[in-house]
CSV table of C-alpha atoms in Angstrom, one decimal:
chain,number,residue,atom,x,y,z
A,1,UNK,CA,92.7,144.8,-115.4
A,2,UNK,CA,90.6,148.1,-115.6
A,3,UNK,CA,92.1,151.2,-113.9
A,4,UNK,CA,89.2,152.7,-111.6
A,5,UNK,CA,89.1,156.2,-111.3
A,6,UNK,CA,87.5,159.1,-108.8
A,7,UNK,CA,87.8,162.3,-108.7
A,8,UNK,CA,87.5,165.3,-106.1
A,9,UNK,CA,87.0,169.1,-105.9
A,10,UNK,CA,87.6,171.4,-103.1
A,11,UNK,CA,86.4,175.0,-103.3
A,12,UNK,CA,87.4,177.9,-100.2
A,13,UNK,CA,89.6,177.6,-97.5
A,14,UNK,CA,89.3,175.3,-94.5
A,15,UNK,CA,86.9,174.6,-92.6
A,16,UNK,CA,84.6,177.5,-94.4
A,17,UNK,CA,84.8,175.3,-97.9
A,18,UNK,CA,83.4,172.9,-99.1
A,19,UNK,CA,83.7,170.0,-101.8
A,20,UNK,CA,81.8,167.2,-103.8
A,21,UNK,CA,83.2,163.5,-104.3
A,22,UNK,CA,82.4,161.2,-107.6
A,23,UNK,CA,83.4,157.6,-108.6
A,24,UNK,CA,84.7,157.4,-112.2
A,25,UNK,CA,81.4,154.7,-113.0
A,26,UNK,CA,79.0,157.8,-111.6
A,27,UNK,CA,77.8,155.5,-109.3
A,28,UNK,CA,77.9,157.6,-106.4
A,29,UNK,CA,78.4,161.8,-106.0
A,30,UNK,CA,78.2,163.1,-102.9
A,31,UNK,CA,79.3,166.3,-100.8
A,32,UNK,CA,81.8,166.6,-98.3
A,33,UNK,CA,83.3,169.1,-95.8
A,34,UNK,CA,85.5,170.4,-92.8
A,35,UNK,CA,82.3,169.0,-90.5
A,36,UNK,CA,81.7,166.0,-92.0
A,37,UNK,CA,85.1,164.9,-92.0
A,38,UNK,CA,86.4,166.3,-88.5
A,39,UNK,CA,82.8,166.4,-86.8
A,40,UNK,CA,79.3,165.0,-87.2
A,41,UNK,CA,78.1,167.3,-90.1
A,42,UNK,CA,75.9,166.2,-93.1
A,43,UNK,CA,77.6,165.0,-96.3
A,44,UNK,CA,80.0,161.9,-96.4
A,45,UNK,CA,84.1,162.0,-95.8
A,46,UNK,CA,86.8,160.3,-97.3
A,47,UNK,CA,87.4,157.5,-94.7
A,48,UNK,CA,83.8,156.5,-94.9
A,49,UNK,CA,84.7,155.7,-98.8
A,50,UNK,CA,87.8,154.2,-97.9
A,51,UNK,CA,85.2,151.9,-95.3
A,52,UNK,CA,83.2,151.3,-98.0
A,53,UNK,CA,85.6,150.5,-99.7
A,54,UNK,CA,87.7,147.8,-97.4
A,55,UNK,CA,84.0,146.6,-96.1
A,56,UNK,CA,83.7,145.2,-100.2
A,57,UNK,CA,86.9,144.2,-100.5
A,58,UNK,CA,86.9,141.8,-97.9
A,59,UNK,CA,83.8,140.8,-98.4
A,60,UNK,CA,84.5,139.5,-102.2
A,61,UNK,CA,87.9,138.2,-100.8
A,62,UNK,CA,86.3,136.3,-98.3
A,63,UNK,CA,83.6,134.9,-100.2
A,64,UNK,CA,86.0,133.8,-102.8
A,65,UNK,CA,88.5,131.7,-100.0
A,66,UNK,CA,85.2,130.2,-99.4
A,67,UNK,CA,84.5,129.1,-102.3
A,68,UNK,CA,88.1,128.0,-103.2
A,69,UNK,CA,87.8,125.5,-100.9
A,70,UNK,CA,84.2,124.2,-101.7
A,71,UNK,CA,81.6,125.7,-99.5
A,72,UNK,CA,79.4,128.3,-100.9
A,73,UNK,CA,78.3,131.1,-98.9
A,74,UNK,CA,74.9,132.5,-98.4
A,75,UNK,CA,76.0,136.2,-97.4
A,76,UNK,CA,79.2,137.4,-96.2
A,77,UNK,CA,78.1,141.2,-95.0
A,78,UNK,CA,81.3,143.5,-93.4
A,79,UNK,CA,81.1,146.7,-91.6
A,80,UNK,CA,84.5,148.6,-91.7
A,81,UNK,CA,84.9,151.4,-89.2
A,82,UNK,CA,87.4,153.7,-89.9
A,83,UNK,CA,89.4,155.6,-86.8
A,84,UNK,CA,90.5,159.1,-87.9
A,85,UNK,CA,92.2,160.7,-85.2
A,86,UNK,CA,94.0,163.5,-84.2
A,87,UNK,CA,98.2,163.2,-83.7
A,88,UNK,CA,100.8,165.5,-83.7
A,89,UNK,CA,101.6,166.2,-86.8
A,90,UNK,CA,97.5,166.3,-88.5
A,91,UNK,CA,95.4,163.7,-88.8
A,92,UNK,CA,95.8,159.7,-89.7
A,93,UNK,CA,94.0,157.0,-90.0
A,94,UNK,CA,95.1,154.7,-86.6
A,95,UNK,CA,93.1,151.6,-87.3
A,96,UNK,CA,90.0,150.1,-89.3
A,97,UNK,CA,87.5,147.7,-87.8
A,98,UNK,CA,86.0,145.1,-89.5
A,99,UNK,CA,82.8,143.2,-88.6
A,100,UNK,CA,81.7,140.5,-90.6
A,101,UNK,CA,78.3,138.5,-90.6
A,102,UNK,CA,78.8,135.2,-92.7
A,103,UNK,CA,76.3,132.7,-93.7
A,104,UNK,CA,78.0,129.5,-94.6
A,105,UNK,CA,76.8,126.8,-94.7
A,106,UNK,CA,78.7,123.3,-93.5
A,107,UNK,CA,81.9,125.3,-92.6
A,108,UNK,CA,83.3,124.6,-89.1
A,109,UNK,CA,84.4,127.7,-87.1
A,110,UNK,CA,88.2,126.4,-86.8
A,111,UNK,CA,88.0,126.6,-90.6
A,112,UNK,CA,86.1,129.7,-90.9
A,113,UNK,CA,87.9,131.5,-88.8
A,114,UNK,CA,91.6,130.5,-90.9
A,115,UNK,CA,89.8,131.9,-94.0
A,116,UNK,CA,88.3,135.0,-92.5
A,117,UNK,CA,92.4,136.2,-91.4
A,118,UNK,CA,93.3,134.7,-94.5
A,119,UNK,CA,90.4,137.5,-96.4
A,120,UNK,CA,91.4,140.1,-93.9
A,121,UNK,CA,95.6,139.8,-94.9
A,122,UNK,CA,94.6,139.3,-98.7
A,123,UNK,CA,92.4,141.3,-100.0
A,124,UNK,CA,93.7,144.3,-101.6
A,125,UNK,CA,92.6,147.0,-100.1
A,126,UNK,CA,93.8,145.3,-97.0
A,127,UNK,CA,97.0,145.2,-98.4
A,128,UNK,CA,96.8,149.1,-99.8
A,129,UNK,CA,95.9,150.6,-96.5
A,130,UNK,CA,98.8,148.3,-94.7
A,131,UNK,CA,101.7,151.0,-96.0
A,132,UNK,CA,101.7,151.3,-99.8
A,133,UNK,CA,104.2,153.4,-101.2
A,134,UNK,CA,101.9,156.3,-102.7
A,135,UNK,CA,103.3,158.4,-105.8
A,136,UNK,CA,102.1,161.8,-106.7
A,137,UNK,CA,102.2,163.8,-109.8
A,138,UNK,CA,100.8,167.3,-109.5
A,139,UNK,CA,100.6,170.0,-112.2
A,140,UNK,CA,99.6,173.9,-111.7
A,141,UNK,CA,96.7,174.7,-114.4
A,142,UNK,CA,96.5,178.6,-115.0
């Protein structure tokens, strides 16, 4: 499997700085700081990326359980919300809300419902953002 990359800068001190985000494909570049991560400033933030993210994720996952078991979906189209809030010791994200609109045809909503927890425990960004160990290498350039 392909190793996806991103990359971010930061220039200045917080909350004066500021800072652009790109995906490795070039996809998407886009600017970021202290007020649109902590307030409602222009420019995006990390946890809508990480929404972004999770929202495709699931979508794919649940699509495929779909599929896996014969019924072919029309659209599957997830909203993630991610909660950044304020705790003692900084910032974390406390929770992520997804909201799914489906179009499936033939599937009853007993069934639907088992494959839609079934996407939301599976996919993995799901499974990333439920406590995965994280490593770090960092190295000081001159």
């Amino acid at each position: 499997m392909p190793k996806r990359t991103a990359n971010a800068e930061w220039k200045g001190k917080l909350p004066e700085g500021n800072g652009t985000m790109a995906l490795g494909s070039g996809a998407f570049e886009g600017a970021y700081s202290f007020s649109s991560r902590f307030e409602e400033g222009v420019g995006t933030n990390p946890e809508e990326l990480i929404g972004a993210a999770h929202a495709g994720c699931f979508s794919m996952a649940f699509s495929g359980a779909l599929g896996k078991e014969g019924y072919e979906p029309q659209s599957v189209k997830t909203t993630a919300s991610v909660h950044l809030v304020k705790v003692d010791s900084g910032f974390e994200i406390s929770e992520i809300d997804l909201d799914c609109d489906a179009h499936v045809p033939g599937i009853d909503e007993s069934k639907f419902q088992e494959l839609a927890e079934g996407a939301k425990k599976g996919c993995p960004v799901s499974k990333v953002l439920a406590g995965a160990k994280i490593n770090l290498t960092a190295r000081l350039k001159n």
